[in-house]
Coordinates of C-alpha atoms in Angstrom, one line a residue:
M12 CA 26.7 14.4 -82.1
E13 CA 29.0 14.0 -85.1
P14 CA 31.7 16.5 -85.9
G15 CA 30.4 19.4 -87.9
V16 CA 26.8 18.9 -86.6
F17 CA 25.7 21.7 -84.3
P18 CA 22.8 21.6 -81.8
P19 CA 19.5 23.1 -83.1
E20 CA 19.4 26.9 -82.9
G21 CA 18.3 28.0 -79.4
A22 CA 19.0 24.6 -77.9
T23 CA 20.9 24.5 -74.6
V24 CA 23.6 22.0 -73.9
T25 CA 24.3 21.6 -70.2
H26 CA 27.8 20.6 -69.3
S27 CA 30.0 20.3 -66.2
L28 CA 33.3 20.5 -68.3
R29 CA 34.1 21.8 -71.7
I30 CA 37.3 21.1 -73.6
L31 CA 38.6 22.3 -76.9
H32 CA 40.7 19.6 -78.7
T33 CA 43.3 20.5 -81.4
S34 CA 46.5 19.0 -82.7
D35 CA 49.2 18.9 -85.4
W36 CA 49.9 22.6 -85.6
H37 CA 53.3 21.9 -87.2
L38 CA 54.5 25.5 -86.5
G39 CA 57.5 26.2 -88.7
H40 CA 56.2 24.2 -91.6
T41 CA 57.0 25.2 -95.2
L42 CA 55.4 24.1 -98.4
R43 CA 58.1 23.7 -101.1
G44 CA 60.1 26.4 -99.4
Q45 CA 57.1 28.8 -98.9
S46 CA 56.5 29.9 -95.3
R47 CA 53.2 29.0 -93.6
A48 CA 53.7 31.6 -90.7
Y49 CA 50.9 33.8 -91.9
E50 CA 48.4 30.9 -91.9
H51 CA 49.6 29.8 -88.5
R52 CA 49.3 33.3 -87.0
R53 CA 45.8 33.6 -88.4
F54 CA 44.8 30.2 -87.0
L55 CA 46.2 31.0 -83.5
A56 CA 44.3 34.3 -83.4
W57 CA 41.1 32.6 -84.5
L58 CA 41.7 29.9 -81.9
L59 CA 42.1 32.4 -79.1
E60 CA 38.8 34.0 -80.1
R61 CA 37.0 30.6 -80.1
L62 CA 38.4 29.8 -76.6
E63 CA 36.8 33.0 -75.3
E64 CA 33.6 32.7 -77.3
E65 CA 33.0 29.1 -76.3
R66 CA 33.9 29.7 -72.7
V67 CA 36.1 26.7 -72.7
D68 CA 37.5 25.2 -69.5
A69 CA 40.5 23.4 -71.0
L70 CA 42.6 23.5 -74.2
L71 CA 44.1 20.2 -75.2
V72 CA 46.9 20.2 -77.9
A73 CA 47.5 16.6 -78.9
G74 CA 51.0 16.7 -80.3
D75 CA 53.2 18.0 -83.2
V76 CA 53.2 21.5 -82.0
F77 CA 56.2 22.1 -84.2
H78 CA 57.1 20.6 -87.6
T79 CA 60.7 19.8 -86.7
S80 CA 62.5 18.7 -83.6
N81 CA 64.6 21.9 -83.9
P82 CA 62.0 24.6 -84.6
S83 CA 63.0 28.1 -85.8
A84 CA 63.0 31.1 -83.5
E85 CA 59.9 32.3 -85.3
A86 CA 58.0 29.1 -84.6
L87 CA 59.0 29.1 -81.0
R88 CA 57.9 32.7 -80.6
M89 CA 54.5 32.0 -82.1
F90 CA 54.0 29.2 -79.6
Y91 CA 55.1 31.2 -76.6
D92 CA 53.3 34.3 -77.7
F93 CA 50.1 32.3 -78.0
L94 CA 50.4 30.8 -74.5
G95 CA 51.1 34.3 -73.2
D96 CA 47.9 35.7 -74.9
V97 CA 45.9 32.8 -73.5
R98 CA 47.1 33.4 -70.0
R99 CA 46.4 37.2 -70.2
K100 CA 42.9 36.8 -71.6
L101 CA 41.8 33.5 -70.0
P102 CA 43.6 33.2 -66.7
A103 CA 41.5 30.3 -65.5
L104 CA 41.9 28.2 -68.6
D105 CA 43.7 24.9 -68.2
V106 CA 46.2 24.2 -71.0
V107 CA 47.6 20.7 -71.7
V108 CA 50.1 20.0 -74.5
I109 CA 51.7 16.7 -75.4
G110 CA 54.6 16.0 -77.6
G111 CA 54.2 14.4 -81.1
N112 CA 56.6 12.5 -83.3
H113 CA 57.8 15.7 -85.0
D114 CA 58.5 17.4 -81.6
S115 CA 61.6 17.0 -79.6
A116 CA 60.5 15.7 -76.2
S117 CA 63.4 17.2 -74.4
R118 CA 62.9 20.6 -76.0
L119 CA 59.2 20.7 -75.1
D120 CA 60.0 19.6 -71.5
A121 CA 62.9 22.0 -71.0
P122 CA 60.8 25.0 -69.8
E123 CA 58.6 22.8 -67.6
S124 CA 59.1 24.9 -64.5
L125 CA 58.3 28.1 -66.4
F126 CA 55.2 26.6 -67.9
A127 CA 54.0 25.3 -64.6
S128 CA 54.3 28.8 -63.1
Q129 CA 51.9 29.9 -65.8
G130 CA 49.4 27.1 -65.2
V131 CA 50.4 25.3 -68.5
R132 CA 51.2 21.6 -68.5
V133 CA 53.5 20.4 -71.3
I134 CA 54.4 16.7 -71.4
G135 CA 56.9 16.3 -74.2
G136 CA 57.9 12.7 -73.5
L137 CA 57.7 10.0 -70.9
A138 CA 61.4 9.9 -69.9
H139 CA 60.5 8.7 -66.4
R140 CA 58.4 5.6 -67.1
D141 CA 58.2 4.8 -63.4
D142 CA 56.5 8.1 -62.7
P143 CA 53.1 8.0 -64.5
A144 CA 51.8 10.8 -62.2
R145 CA 53.7 13.2 -64.4
A146 CA 51.3 12.5 -67.3
L147 CA 48.2 13.0 -65.0
V148 CA 46.7 16.5 -65.2
P149 CA 43.7 17.8 -63.3
L150 CA 41.1 19.9 -65.1
H151 CA 39.0 22.6 -63.5
R152 CA 35.8 24.5 -64.0
E153 CA 35.2 27.7 -62.2
G154 CA 38.0 26.8 -59.8
E155 CA 36.6 23.4 -58.9
L156 CA 38.2 20.1 -59.8
A157 CA 36.1 18.8 -62.8
G158 CA 38.0 16.1 -64.5
W159 CA 41.4 14.4 -65.3
V160 CA 43.6 14.1 -68.3
A161 CA 45.8 11.1 -69.0
A162 CA 48.2 13.2 -71.1
V163 CA 50.3 10.5 -72.8
P164 CA 52.7 11.9 -75.5
F165 CA 54.0 10.1 -78.6
L166 CA 55.4 6.9 -77.4
R167 CA 58.7 5.8 -78.8
R168 CA 59.9 2.3 -78.2
T169 CA 62.3 3.5 -75.5
D170 CA 59.3 4.8 -73.6
L171 CA 57.6 1.4 -73.4
D172 CA 58.1 -1.6 -71.1
G173 CA 60.4 -3.8 -73.1
A174 CA 59.4 -7.0 -71.3
V175 CA 55.7 -6.4 -72.0
E176 CA 56.5 -5.6 -75.6
R177 CA 58.6 -8.8 -76.1
E178 CA 56.1 -11.0 -74.4
A179 CA 52.7 -9.5 -75.7
G180 CA 53.6 -7.2 -78.5
H181 CA 53.6 -3.4 -79.2
A182 CA 49.9 -2.8 -78.7
A183 CA 50.1 -4.4 -75.2
A184 CA 53.0 -2.3 -74.2
V185 CA 51.2 0.9 -75.3
R186 CA 48.1 -0.2 -73.4
A187 CA 50.2 -0.8 -70.3
A188 CA 51.6 2.8 -70.6
Y189 CA 48.1 4.2 -70.7
D190 CA 46.8 1.9 -67.9
R191 CA 49.5 3.2 -65.5
V192 CA 48.2 6.8 -65.9
V193 CA 44.5 6.0 -66.2
S194 CA 44.5 3.8 -63.1
L195 CA 45.9 6.7 -61.1
A196 CA 43.2 9.0 -62.5
D197 CA 40.5 6.4 -61.7
A198 CA 41.8 6.2 -58.1
R199 CA 41.7 10.0 -57.6
R200 CA 38.5 11.0 -59.4
S201 CA 35.0 11.3 -58.0
A202 CA 32.1 9.6 -59.7
Q203 CA 31.2 12.9 -61.4
Q204 CA 34.7 13.5 -63.0
P205 CA 35.5 12.3 -66.5
I206 CA 38.8 10.9 -67.6
V207 CA 40.1 12.3 -70.9
A208 CA 42.9 10.5 -72.7
M209 CA 45.4 12.3 -75.0
G210 CA 47.5 10.5 -77.5
H211 CA 49.6 11.0 -80.6
L212 CA 49.3 7.7 -82.5
T213 CA 47.7 5.8 -85.4
M214 CA 44.5 3.9 -84.8
M215 CA 43.5 0.9 -86.8
D216 CA 41.0 1.7 -89.6
A217 CA 41.9 5.4 -89.5
Q218 CA 42.1 7.2 -92.8
L219 CA 45.5 8.6 -93.9
S220 CA 46.2 11.6 -96.1
A221 CA 47.4 10.8 -99.6
D222 CA 51.0 12.0 -99.1
S223 CA 51.6 14.2 -96.1
E224 CA 51.2 11.3 -93.7
R225 CA 53.2 8.7 -95.6
D226 CA 55.6 8.5 -92.6
T227 CA 53.0 8.2 -89.8
T228 CA 53.3 4.4 -89.6
R229 CA 57.0 4.5 -90.4
G230 CA 58.4 5.9 -87.2
G231 CA 58.5 2.6 -85.4
Q232 CA 54.9 2.8 -84.2
E233 CA 52.2 0.3 -85.3
S234 CA 48.5 1.0 -85.7
L235 CA 46.6 0.4 -82.5
P236 CA 43.2 -1.0 -81.7
C237 CA 40.4 1.3 -80.6
D238 CA 39.8 -0.7 -77.4
L239 CA 43.1 0.7 -76.2
F240 CA 40.7 3.4 -74.7
G241 CA 38.6 1.3 -72.3
D242 CA 35.4 2.0 -70.4
A243 CA 37.1 4.4 -68.0
I244 CA 37.9 6.9 -70.8
A245 CA 35.1 9.3 -71.6
Y246 CA 36.9 10.9 -74.5
A247 CA 40.2 10.3 -76.4
A248 CA 41.7 13.5 -77.9
L249 CA 44.1 12.3 -80.5
G250 CA 46.7 13.8 -82.8
H251 CA 49.0 12.4 -85.6
L252 CA 46.6 12.2 -88.5
H253 CA 45.8 15.4 -90.4
L254 CA 42.3 14.3 -91.6
A255 CA 39.7 15.1 -88.8
Q256 CA 37.8 11.9 -88.1
A257 CA 36.0 9.9 -85.5
V258 CA 37.4 6.4 -85.0
A259 CA 34.7 5.8 -82.5
P260 CA 32.1 8.2 -81.0
H261 CA 34.4 9.0 -78.1
V262 CA 37.8 8.6 -80.0
R263 CA 38.5 11.5 -82.3
Y264 CA 41.2 13.1 -84.4
S265 CA 40.9 16.9 -84.6
G266 CA 43.1 17.0 -87.6
S267 CA 45.6 19.7 -88.6
P268 CA 44.5 23.3 -88.6
I269 CA 45.9 24.0 -92.1
P270 CA 46.6 21.8 -95.1
M271 CA 50.0 20.2 -94.8
S272 CA 50.2 19.3 -98.5
M273 CA 48.3 20.1 -101.6
S274 CA 46.6 16.7 -101.3
E275 CA 44.8 18.0 -98.2
E276 CA 43.3 20.9 -100.2
S277 CA 39.8 19.4 -99.8
Y278 CA 40.0 18.8 -96.1
E279 CA 37.6 20.7 -93.8
H280 CA 40.0 21.7 -91.1
Q281 CA 38.5 22.1 -87.6
V282 CA 38.9 22.0 -83.9
L283 CA 36.6 19.9 -81.6
V284 CA 34.6 21.1 -78.6
A285 CA 33.6 18.3 -76.2
D286 CA 31.1 18.8 -73.4
F287 CA 30.8 16.5 -70.4
E288 CA 28.0 16.1 -68.0
G289 CA 29.4 14.5 -64.9
A290 CA 31.7 11.7 -65.9
N291 CA 30.0 11.2 -69.3
L292 CA 30.7 12.7 -72.7
E293 CA 27.6 14.7 -73.6
D294 CA 28.3 16.3 -77.0
V295 CA 31.1 16.8 -79.6
R296 CA 31.0 19.7 -82.0
A297 CA 33.3 20.8 -84.8
L298 CA 34.3 24.4 -85.3
R299 CA 35.4 24.9 -88.9
I300 CA 38.7 26.8 -89.3
P301 CA 38.6 29.4 -92.1
R302 CA 41.1 28.8 -94.9
T303 CA 43.3 31.9 -95.1
V304 CA 45.4 31.0 -98.1
P305 CA 43.7 29.3 -101.1
M306 CA 45.1 26.2 -102.8
I307 CA 44.7 25.7 -106.6
R308 CA 45.3 22.2 -108.1
L309 CA 45.2 22.6 -111.9
H310 CA 44.1 19.4 -113.8
T311 CA 45.7 17.1 -111.1
K312 CA 42.8 14.6 -111.5
A313 CA 42.8 14.6 -115.3
P314 CA 46.0 16.1 -116.7
L315 CA 45.6 17.9 -120.0
S316 CA 48.1 18.4 -122.9
L317 CA 50.9 21.0 -122.5
D318 CA 49.1 23.5 -124.8
Q319 CA 45.8 23.1 -123.0
T320 CA 47.5 23.5 -119.6
L321 CA 49.3 26.6 -120.7
A322 CA 46.0 28.0 -122.0
S323 CA 44.4 27.3 -118.6
L324 CA 47.3 29.1 -116.8
R325 CA 46.9 32.2 -119.0
A326 CA 43.2 32.3 -118.2
L327 CA 43.7 31.8 -114.5
D328 CA 42.0 34.5 -112.5
V329 CA 43.6 35.3 -109.1
M330 CA 43.0 38.5 -107.2
E331 CA 45.8 40.8 -106.1
R332 CA 47.0 40.2 -102.5
P333 CA 50.2 40.3 -100.4
L334 CA 52.8 37.6 -100.9
A335 CA 52.0 35.7 -97.8
E336 CA 48.3 35.5 -98.8
R337 CA 48.8 34.4 -102.4
P338 CA 47.4 31.0 -103.4
F339 CA 49.6 27.9 -103.7
L340 CA 49.5 26.5 -107.2
E341 CA 50.1 22.9 -108.3
V342 CA 50.0 22.0 -112.0
A343 CA 49.7 18.6 -113.7
V344 CA 50.4 18.2 -117.4
R345 CA 50.2 15.3 -119.9
L346 CA 53.3 15.1 -122.1
D347 CA 53.7 13.3 -125.4
R348 CA 57.5 13.7 -125.3
P349 CA 60.2 14.9 -122.9
E350 CA 59.9 18.6 -122.3
P351 CA 63.2 20.0 -120.8
N352 CA 61.8 23.6 -120.6
L353 CA 58.5 22.7 -118.9
R354 CA 58.9 24.8 -115.9
A355 CA 60.0 27.9 -117.9
K356 CA 56.9 27.5 -120.2
V357 CA 54.6 27.2 -117.2
L358 CA 56.1 30.3 -115.6
E359 CA 55.8 32.2 -118.8
A360 CA 52.1 31.3 -119.1
L361 CA 51.5 32.2 -115.5
G362 CA 53.1 35.6 -116.1
D363 CA 52.5 38.1 -113.3
K364 CA 49.5 36.3 -111.9
Q365 CA 49.8 36.4 -108.1
A366 CA 50.0 32.6 -107.4
R367 CA 52.9 30.7 -105.9
L368 CA 53.8 27.8 -108.2
I369 CA 55.1 25.1 -105.9
K370 CA 54.8 21.9 -108.0
I371 CA 54.6 20.7 -111.6
T372 CA 53.7 17.0 -112.1
S373 CA 54.1 15.5 -115.6
H374 CA 52.3 12.4 -116.8
R375 CA 53.3 10.4 -119.8
S376 CA 50.5 10.2 -122.4
E377 CA 51.0 6.5 -123.0
S378 CA 49.6 5.9 -119.5
L379 CA 46.2 7.4 -120.4
G380 CA 44.5 4.1 -120.6
Q381 CA 45.4 3.4 -117.0
C382 CA 43.8 4.7 -113.9
L383 CA 45.5 7.8 -112.4
G384 CA 47.0 5.8 -109.6
D385 CA 48.8 3.5 -112.1
R386 CA 50.2 6.3 -114.3
V387 CA 53.9 6.8 -114.6
V388 CA 54.6 10.0 -112.8
E389 CA 57.9 11.8 -112.6
R390 CA 58.8 12.1 -109.0
E391 CA 61.0 14.9 -107.5
L392 CA 63.4 14.2 -104.7
S393 CA 61.3 16.5 -102.5
D394 CA 58.3 14.2 -102.9
L395 CA 60.3 11.3 -101.4
E396 CA 60.5 10.3 -97.7
P397 CA 63.8 8.8 -96.4
L398 CA 62.3 5.4 -96.3
D399 CA 61.3 5.7 -100.0
V400 CA 64.9 6.5 -100.9
F401 CA 66.2 3.6 -98.8
Q402 CA 63.9 1.2 -100.5
M403 CA 64.8 2.4 -104.0
L404 CA 68.5 2.2 -103.3
H405 CA 68.2 -1.3 -101.8
E406 CA 66.2 -2.5 -104.8
Q407 CA 68.7 -0.9 -107.2
K408 CA 71.7 -2.5 -105.5
H409 CA 70.3 -5.9 -104.5
G410 CA 67.5 -6.4 -107.1
A411 CA 64.8 -6.8 -104.5
P412 CA 63.0 -4.7 -101.9
P413 CA 64.3 -4.8 -98.3
A414 CA 62.9 -7.4 -96.0
E415 CA 60.5 -6.3 -93.3
P416 CA 63.0 -6.8 -90.4
L417 CA 65.4 -4.5 -92.2
L418 CA 62.6 -1.9 -92.8
Q419 CA 61.7 -2.0 -89.1
T420 CA 65.3 -1.4 -88.1
F421 CA 65.4 1.6 -90.5
R422 CA 62.1 2.9 -89.0
E423 CA 63.5 2.6 -85.4
L424 CA 66.7 4.5 -86.4
Q425 CA 64.5 7.2 -87.9
S426 CA 62.5 7.4 -84.7
E427 CA 65.6 7.7 -82.6
L428 CA 66.9 10.4 -84.9
H429 CA 63.6 12.4 -84.4
A430 CA 63.9 11.9 -80.7
S431 CA 67.5 13.3 -80.6

């Protein structure tokens, strides 16, 4: 069953194991300096209710728990408080968390003994490549062994077998890392126990977000083929991409629980519930996550003149609400000439309306004959990724974009920086 499609009312879905798959929480994320803590707290409260309501056997969190490798005390507390609430309300629930590219593997792994005492398995990284059993996690239903998880976190190049990568390429090295864990699971399971793979990676043909995922293929990790998850895998619970999607019927991205950028305003955010009957995937359902803070994108698809835009702002109708619940606002405007006081004019038109202005994009009117993607748009430094800046400086200094080997070296340095 496709994500978002529910069984007919009154229908009964039998299952021997039920998991809830989520990812890319990015706790600690800010949007142009605006905290997302309120949205994350509301999501975690909603998630706890769904775990109870759906009578889930296992919760799988497929990476990027935090937005940075050095999360704030507030973000850490949200994570720990949620795990504590889960254990108090659902003492039998299996919880499996893997690290993502935004997470610090060592920071996630540090409280491993404490997590283990609470029945929570967190695999931040594969520091011990020769011990694949560390990434193998049993799942239970009503106290009985019911399945296995190959909980493989985000794989940096230092986690891979260098000899395999040099001889057969990156995809083969990633496949070898999974095969070591899956072969262990295959040897230990019974014929009625499914193997679920977890991963934080980019699959070929997967759809990226317009801007919040510009760096997903820039961290030294290439896109991987779907046959990475072979016949032994009943379901692959993936993270890394914010748009919920099915790469194959059994290979799914749950997507992020809240929009990570204004370009994700139209996403239908969700978690996935997967049911297994014996070793086979029986059903996958999407549970829509309610949007707790609105996003308003004013004329971003067809920018209007400055006067028209200011008139739209004056007519904007937003209800009164506390600061943390006020909508985020992005404004696009078409300019006939440079406008040094643009932000002041926008703020004046907005007045005391309770919206948080986070971005103004200006388009030059001479670009009107072109498609929107070809228009000259003024870019702010906060819109740029480190790789963007590197490419621009290289072209400015040398008159040409950097060669691919140099770009790859830059990506690997970025990846090592994230890991540290």
